[in-house]
mmCIF file of C-alpha atoms and ligand atoms in Angstrom:
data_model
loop_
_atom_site.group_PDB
_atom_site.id
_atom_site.type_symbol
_atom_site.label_atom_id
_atom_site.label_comp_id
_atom_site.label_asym_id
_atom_site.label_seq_id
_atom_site.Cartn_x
_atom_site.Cartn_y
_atom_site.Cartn_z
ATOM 1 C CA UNK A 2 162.531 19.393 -101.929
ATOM 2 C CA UNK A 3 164.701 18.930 -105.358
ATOM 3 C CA UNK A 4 168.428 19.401 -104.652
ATOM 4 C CA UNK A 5 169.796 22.943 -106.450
ATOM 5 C CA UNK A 6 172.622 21.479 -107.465
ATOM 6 C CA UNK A 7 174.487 21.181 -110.755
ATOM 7 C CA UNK A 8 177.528 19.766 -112.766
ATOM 8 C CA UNK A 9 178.943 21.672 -115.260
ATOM 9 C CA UNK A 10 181.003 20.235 -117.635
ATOM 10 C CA UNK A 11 184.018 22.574 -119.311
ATOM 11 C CA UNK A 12 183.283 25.283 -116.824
ATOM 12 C CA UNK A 13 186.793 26.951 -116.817
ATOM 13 C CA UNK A 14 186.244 29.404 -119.652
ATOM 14 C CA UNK A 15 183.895 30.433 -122.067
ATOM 15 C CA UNK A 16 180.381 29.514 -122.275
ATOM 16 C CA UNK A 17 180.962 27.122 -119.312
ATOM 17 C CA UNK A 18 181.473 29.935 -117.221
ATOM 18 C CA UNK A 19 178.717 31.736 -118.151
ATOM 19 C CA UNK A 20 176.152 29.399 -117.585
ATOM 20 C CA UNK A 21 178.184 28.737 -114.114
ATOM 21 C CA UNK A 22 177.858 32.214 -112.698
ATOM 22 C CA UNK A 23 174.279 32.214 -114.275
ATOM 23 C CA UNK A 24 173.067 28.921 -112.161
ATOM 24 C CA UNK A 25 175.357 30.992 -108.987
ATOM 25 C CA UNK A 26 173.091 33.623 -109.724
ATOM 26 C CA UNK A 27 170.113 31.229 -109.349
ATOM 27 C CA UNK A 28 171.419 30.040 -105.884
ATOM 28 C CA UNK A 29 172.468 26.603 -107.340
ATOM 29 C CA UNK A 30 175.407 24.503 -105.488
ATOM 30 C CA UNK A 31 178.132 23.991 -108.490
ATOM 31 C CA UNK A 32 180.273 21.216 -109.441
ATOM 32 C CA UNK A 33 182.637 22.661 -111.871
ATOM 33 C CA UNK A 34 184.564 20.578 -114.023
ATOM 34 C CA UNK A 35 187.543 20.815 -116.777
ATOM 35 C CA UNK A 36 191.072 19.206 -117.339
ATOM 36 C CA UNK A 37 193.476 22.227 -116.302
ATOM 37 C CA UNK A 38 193.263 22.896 -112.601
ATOM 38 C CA UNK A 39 193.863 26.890 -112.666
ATOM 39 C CA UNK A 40 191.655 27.951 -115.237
ATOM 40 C CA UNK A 41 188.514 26.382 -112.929
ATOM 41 C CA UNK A 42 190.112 27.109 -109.363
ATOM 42 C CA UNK A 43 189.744 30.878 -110.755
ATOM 43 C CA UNK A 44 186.500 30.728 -112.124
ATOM 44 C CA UNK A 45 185.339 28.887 -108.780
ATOM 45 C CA UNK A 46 187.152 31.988 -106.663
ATOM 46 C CA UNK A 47 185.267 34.254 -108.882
ATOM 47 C CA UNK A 48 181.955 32.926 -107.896
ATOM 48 C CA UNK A 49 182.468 33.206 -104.014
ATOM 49 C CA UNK A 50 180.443 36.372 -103.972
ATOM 50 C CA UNK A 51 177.355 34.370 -104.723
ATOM 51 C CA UNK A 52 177.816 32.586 -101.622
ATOM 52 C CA UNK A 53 177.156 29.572 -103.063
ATOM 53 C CA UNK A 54 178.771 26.060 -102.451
ATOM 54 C CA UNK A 55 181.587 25.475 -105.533
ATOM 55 C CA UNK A 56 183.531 22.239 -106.010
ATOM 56 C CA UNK A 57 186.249 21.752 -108.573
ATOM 57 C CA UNK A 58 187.290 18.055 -110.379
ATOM 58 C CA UNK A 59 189.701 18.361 -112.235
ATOM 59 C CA UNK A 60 189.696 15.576 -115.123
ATOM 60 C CA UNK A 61 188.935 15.060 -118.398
ATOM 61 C CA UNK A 62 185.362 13.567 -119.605
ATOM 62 C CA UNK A 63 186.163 10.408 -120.742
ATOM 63 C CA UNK A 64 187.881 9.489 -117.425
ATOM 64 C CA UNK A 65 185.268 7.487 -115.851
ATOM 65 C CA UNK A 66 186.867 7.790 -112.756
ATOM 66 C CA UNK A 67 186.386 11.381 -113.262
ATOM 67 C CA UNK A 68 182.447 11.440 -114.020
ATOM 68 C CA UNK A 69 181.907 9.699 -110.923
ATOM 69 C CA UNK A 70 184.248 12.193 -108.696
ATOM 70 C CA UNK A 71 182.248 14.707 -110.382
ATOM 71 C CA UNK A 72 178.987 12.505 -109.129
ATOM 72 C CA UNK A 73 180.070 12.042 -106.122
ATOM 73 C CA UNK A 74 180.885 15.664 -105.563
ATOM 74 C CA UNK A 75 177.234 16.951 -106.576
ATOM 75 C CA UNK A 76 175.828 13.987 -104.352
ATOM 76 C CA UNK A 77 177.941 15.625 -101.307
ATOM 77 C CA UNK A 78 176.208 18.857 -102.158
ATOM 78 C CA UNK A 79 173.143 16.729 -101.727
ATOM 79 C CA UNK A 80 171.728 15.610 -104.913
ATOM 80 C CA UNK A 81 171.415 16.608 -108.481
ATOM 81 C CA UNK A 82 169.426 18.459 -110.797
ATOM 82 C CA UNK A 83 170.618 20.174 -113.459
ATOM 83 C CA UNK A 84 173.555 18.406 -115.334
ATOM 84 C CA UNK A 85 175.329 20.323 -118.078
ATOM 85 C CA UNK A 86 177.319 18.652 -120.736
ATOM 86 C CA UNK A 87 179.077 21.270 -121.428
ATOM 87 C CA UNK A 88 182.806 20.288 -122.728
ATOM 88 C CA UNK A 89 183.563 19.416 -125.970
ATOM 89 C CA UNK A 90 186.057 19.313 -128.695
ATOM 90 C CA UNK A 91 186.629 20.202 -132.664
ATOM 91 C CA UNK A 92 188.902 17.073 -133.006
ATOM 92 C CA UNK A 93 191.390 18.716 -134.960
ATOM 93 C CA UNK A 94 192.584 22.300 -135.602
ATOM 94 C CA UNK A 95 193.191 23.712 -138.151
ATOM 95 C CA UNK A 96 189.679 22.221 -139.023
ATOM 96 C CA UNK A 97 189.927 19.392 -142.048
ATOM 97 C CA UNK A 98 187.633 17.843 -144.902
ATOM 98 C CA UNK A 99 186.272 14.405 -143.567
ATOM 99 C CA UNK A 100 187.669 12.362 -146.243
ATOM 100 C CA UNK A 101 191.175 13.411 -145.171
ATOM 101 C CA UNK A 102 189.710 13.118 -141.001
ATOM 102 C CA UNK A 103 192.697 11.147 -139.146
ATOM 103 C CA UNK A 104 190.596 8.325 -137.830
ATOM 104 C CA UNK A 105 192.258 8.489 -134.170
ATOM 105 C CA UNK A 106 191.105 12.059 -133.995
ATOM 106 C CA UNK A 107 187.555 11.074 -135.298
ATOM 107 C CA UNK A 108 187.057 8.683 -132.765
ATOM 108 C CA UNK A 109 188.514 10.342 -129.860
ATOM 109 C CA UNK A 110 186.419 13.795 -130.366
ATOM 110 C CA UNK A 111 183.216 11.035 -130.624
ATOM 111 C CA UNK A 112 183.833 9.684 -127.151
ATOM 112 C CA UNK A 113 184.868 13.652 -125.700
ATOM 113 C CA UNK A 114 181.280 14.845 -127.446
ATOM 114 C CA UNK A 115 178.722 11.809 -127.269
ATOM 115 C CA UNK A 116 179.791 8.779 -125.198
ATOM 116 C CA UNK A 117 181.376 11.084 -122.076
ATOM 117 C CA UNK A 118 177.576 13.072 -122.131
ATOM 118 C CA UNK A 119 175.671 10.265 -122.538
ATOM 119 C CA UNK A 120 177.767 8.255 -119.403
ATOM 120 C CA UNK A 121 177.952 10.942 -117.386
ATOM 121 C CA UNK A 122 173.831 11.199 -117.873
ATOM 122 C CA UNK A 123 174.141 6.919 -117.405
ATOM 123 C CA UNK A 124 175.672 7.876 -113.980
ATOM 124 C CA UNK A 125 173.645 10.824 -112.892
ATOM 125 C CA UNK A 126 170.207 8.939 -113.157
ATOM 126 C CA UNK A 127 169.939 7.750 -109.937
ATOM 127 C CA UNK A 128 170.118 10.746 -109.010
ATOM 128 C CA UNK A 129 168.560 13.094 -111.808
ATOM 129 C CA UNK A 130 165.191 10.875 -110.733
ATOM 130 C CA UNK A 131 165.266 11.695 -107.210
ATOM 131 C CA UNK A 132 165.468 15.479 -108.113
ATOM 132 C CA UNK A 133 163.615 15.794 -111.083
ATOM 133 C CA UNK A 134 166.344 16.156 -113.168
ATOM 134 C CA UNK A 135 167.339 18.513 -116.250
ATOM 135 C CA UNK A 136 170.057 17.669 -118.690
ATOM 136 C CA UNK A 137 171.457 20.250 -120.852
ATOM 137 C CA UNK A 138 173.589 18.870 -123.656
ATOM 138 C CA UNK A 139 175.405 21.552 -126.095
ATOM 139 C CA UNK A 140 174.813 21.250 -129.708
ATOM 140 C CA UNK A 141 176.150 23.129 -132.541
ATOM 141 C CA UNK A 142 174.761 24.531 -135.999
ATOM 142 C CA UNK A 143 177.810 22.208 -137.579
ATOM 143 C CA UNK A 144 175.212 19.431 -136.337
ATOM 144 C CA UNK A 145 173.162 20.780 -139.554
ATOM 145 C CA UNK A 146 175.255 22.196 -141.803
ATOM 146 C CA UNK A 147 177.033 19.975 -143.804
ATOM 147 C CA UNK A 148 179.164 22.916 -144.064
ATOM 148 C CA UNK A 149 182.890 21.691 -145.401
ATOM 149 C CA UNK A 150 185.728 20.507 -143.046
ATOM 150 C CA UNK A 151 183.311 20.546 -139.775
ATOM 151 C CA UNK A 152 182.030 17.203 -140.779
ATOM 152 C CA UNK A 153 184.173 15.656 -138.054
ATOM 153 C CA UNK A 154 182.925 18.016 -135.196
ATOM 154 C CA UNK A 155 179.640 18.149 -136.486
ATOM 155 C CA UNK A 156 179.053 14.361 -136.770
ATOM 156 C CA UNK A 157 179.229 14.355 -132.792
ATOM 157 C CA UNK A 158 176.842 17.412 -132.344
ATOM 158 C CA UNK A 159 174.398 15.879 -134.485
ATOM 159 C CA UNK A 160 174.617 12.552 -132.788
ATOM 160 C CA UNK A 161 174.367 14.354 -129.438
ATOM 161 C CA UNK A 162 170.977 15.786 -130.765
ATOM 162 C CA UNK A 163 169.470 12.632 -131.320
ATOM 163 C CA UNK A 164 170.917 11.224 -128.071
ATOM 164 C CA UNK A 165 168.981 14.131 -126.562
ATOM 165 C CA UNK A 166 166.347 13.723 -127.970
ATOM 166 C CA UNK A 167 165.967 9.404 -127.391
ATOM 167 C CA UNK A 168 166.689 10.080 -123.798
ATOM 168 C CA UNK A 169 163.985 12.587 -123.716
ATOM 169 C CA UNK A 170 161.858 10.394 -124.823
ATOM 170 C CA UNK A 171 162.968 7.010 -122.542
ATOM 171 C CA UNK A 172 163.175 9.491 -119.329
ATOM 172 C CA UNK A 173 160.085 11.587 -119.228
ATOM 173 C CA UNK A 174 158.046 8.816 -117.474
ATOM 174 C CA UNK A 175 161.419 9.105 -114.730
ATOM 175 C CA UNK A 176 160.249 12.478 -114.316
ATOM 176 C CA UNK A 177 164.097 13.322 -115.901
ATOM 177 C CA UNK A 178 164.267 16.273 -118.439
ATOM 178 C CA UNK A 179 166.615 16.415 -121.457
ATOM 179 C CA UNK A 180 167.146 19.447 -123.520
ATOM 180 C CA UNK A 181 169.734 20.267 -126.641
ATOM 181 C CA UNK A 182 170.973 23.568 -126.878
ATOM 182 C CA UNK A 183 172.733 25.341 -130.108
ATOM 183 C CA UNK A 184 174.341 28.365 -128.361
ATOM 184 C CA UNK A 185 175.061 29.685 -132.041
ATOM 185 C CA UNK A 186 179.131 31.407 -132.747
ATOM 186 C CA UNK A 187 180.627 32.708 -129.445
ATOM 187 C CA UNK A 188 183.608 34.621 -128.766
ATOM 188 C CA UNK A 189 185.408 31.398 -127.347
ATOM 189 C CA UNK A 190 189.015 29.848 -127.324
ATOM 190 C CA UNK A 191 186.879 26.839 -129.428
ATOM 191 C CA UNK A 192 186.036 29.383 -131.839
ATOM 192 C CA UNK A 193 189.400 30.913 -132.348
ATOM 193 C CA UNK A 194 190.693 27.126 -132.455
ATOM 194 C CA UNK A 195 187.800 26.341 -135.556
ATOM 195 C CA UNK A 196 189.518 29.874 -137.388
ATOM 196 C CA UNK A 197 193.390 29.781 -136.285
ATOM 197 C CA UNK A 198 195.010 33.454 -136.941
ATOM 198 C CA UNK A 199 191.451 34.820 -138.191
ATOM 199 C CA UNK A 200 189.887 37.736 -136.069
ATOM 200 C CA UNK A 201 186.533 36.669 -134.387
ATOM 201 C CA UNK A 202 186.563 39.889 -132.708
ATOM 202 C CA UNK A 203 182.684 40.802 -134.220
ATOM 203 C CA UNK A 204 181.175 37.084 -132.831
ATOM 204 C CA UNK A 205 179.645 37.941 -129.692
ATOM 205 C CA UNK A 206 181.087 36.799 -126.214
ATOM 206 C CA UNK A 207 178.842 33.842 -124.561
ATOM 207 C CA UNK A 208 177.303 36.318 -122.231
ATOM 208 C CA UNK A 209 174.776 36.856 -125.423
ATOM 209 C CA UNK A 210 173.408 33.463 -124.116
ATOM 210 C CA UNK A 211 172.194 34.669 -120.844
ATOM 211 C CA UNK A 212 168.811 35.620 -121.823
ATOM 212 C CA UNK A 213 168.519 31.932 -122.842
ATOM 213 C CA UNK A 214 169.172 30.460 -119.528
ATOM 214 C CA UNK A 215 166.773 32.794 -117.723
ATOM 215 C CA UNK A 216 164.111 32.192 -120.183
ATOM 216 C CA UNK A 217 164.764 28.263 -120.188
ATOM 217 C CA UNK A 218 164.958 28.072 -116.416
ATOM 218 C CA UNK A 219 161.649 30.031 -116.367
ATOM 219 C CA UNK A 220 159.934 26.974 -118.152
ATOM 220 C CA UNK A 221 158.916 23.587 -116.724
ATOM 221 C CA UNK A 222 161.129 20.931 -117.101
ATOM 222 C CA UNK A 223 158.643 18.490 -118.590
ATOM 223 C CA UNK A 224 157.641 20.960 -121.144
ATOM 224 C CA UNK A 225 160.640 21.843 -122.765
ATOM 225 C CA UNK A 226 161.888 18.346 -122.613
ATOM 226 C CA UNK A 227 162.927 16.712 -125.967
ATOM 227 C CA UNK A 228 163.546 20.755 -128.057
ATOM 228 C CA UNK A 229 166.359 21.489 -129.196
ATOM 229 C CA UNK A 230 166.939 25.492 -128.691
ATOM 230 C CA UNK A 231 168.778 28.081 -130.688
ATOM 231 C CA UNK A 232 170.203 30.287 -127.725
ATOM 232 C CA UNK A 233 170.579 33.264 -129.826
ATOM 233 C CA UNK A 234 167.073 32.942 -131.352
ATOM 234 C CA UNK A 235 165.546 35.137 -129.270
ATOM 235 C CA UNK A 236 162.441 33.544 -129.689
ATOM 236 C CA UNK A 237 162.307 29.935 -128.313
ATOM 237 C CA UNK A 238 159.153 28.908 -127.638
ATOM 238 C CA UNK A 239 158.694 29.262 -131.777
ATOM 239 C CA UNK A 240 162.224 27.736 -132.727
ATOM 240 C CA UNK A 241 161.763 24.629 -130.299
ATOM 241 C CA UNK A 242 162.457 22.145 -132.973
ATOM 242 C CA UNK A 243 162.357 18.534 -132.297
ATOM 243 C CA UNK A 244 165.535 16.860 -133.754
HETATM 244 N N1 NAP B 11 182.102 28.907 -129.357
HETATM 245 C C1 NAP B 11 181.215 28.694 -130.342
HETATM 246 O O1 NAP B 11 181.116 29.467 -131.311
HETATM 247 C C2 NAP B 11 180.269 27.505 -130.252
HETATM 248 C C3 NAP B 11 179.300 27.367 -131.259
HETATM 249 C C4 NAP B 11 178.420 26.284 -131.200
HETATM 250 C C5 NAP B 11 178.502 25.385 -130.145
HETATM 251 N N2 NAP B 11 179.462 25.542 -129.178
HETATM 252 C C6 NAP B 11 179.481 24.569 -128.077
HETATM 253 O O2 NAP B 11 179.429 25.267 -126.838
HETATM 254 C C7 NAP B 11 180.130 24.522 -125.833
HETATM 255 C C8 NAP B 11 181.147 25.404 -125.139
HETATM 256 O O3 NAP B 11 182.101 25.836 -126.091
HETATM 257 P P1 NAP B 11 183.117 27.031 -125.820
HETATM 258 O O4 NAP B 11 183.263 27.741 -127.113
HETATM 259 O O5 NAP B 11 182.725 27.773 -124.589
HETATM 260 O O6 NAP B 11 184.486 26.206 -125.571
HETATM 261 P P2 NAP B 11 185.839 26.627 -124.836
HETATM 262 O O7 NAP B 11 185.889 28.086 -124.522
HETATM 263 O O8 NAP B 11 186.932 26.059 -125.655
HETATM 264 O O9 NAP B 11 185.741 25.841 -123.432
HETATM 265 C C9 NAP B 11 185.772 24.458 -123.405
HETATM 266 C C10 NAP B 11 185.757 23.988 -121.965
HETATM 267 O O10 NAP B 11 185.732 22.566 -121.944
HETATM 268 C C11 NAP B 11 186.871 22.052 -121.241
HETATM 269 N N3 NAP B 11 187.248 20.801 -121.899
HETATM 270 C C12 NAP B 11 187.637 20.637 -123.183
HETATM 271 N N4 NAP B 11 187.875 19.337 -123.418
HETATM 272 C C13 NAP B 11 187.628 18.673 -122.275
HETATM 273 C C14 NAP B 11 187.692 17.314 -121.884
HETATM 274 N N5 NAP B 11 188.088 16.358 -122.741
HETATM 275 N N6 NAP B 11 187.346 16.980 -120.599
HETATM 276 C C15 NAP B 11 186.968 17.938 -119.719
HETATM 277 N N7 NAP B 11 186.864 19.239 -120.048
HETATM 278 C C16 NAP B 11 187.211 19.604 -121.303
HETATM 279 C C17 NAP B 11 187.922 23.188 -121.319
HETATM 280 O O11 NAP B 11 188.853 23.179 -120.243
HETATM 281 P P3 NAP B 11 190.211 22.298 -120.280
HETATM 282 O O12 NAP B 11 190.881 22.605 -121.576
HETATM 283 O O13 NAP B 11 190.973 22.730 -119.063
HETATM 284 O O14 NAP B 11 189.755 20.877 -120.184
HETATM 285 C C18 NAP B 11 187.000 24.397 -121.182
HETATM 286 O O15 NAP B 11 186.655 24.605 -119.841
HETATM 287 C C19 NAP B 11 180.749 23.313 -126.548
HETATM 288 O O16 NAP B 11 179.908 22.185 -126.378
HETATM 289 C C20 NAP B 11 180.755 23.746 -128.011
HETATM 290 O O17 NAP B 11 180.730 22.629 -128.883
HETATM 291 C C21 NAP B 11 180.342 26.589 -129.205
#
């Protein structure tokens, strides 16, 4: 039988925690991860009434001493399924135009977005094949938009999709799954940090993602495989959209 066991990445607030008490809810073991230690060890306390196994590692993505604690730990729970690259960064804040984008920043939110995801799916595939893995990687409308000082973010989103999308593509014979998902403007501290001092108080909280999750964990693996999904479509069978 496949291991019910997942990683999710930036699990210590926000959507992260959603789609952590969601996969609880499920009866999945959890590795949470995320750089501040308190934030998670709550969120992990929180989700004892599911009776479900939860392990905390504490570090941040592109540690890769840290991906393969956070390996490790799901392989102690006794495999892997469902791996959720989850955490991410805007680079800067306030937000700025790319042709004033300090470089540093640019490459540093690159490796936090796109090269942590795509190692910690490098490192996973032993055991994603064994379980018939999923991977989940979080996109962004910015990947898209062109829209005017979230080049920088949305540069990594949009490579992310086609990473998705390539390892979709070189996995399926592996029997390994691998999904993008656009969970469209949340209530989040990334939000606030994309609109310092602005009220966000009428975006919706990332709980408006749940009926996502359900419907995508409803589907099989092989079929959704390579789509890139709009969480707050509502519709996602007719907004799967290959990259
Ligand atoms: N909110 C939106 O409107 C929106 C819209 C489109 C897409 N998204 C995407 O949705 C996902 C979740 O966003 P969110 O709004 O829920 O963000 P959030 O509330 O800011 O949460 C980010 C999580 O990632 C962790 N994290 C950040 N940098 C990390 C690093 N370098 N290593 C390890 N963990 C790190 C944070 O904890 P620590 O700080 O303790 O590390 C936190 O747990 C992201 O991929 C984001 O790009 C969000």
């Amino acid at each position: 039988m496949a291991a019910k066991v997942a990683i999710i990445t930036g699990a210590s607030r926000g959507l992260g925690e959603v789609v952590a008490r969601f996969l609880a809810g499920q009866g999945y073991a959890l590795v949470l991860t995320a750089r501040h230690a308190e934030p998670l060890q709550k969120v992990a306390l929180a989700l004892s009434s599911f009776n479900v196994p939860v392990q905390t590692v504490v570090g941040d993505v592109t540690d890769a001493a840290h991906r393969t604690a956070a390996i490790d730990a799901a392989n102690a729970l006794g495999g892997l399924s469902v791996l959720v690259n989850n955490a991410s960064d805007l680079g800067v804040s306030p937000l700025l135009p790319l042709a004033d984008f300090p470089l540093d920043a640019l490459e540093r939110v690159f490796k936090i977005n796109v090269v942590a995801p795509i190692a910690l799916t490098q490192a996973a595939l032993p055991a994603l094949k064994a379980n018939g893995g999923l991977v989940i990687n979080l996109s962004s409308d910015a990947a898209k938009g062109g829209y005017p000082t979230w080049g920088g973010y949305g540069l990594t989103k949009a490579a992310l999709d086609l990473a998705s999308l390539t390892l979709a593509n070189e996995l399926s014979d592996a029997g390994v799954s691998v999904v993008s998902v656009d969970p469209g403007d949340m209530r989040t501290v990334m939000h606030q940090d994309a609109f310092p001092g602005d009220d966000i108080s009428d975006r919706p909280l990332p709980d408006v993602t749940v009926p996502f999750w359900a419907w995508l964990f409803g589907q099989d693996r092989a079929a959704v495989s390579g789509g890139r999904y709009a969480a707050q479509a509502q519709n996602w069978e007719a907004v799967n959209e290959a990259v």
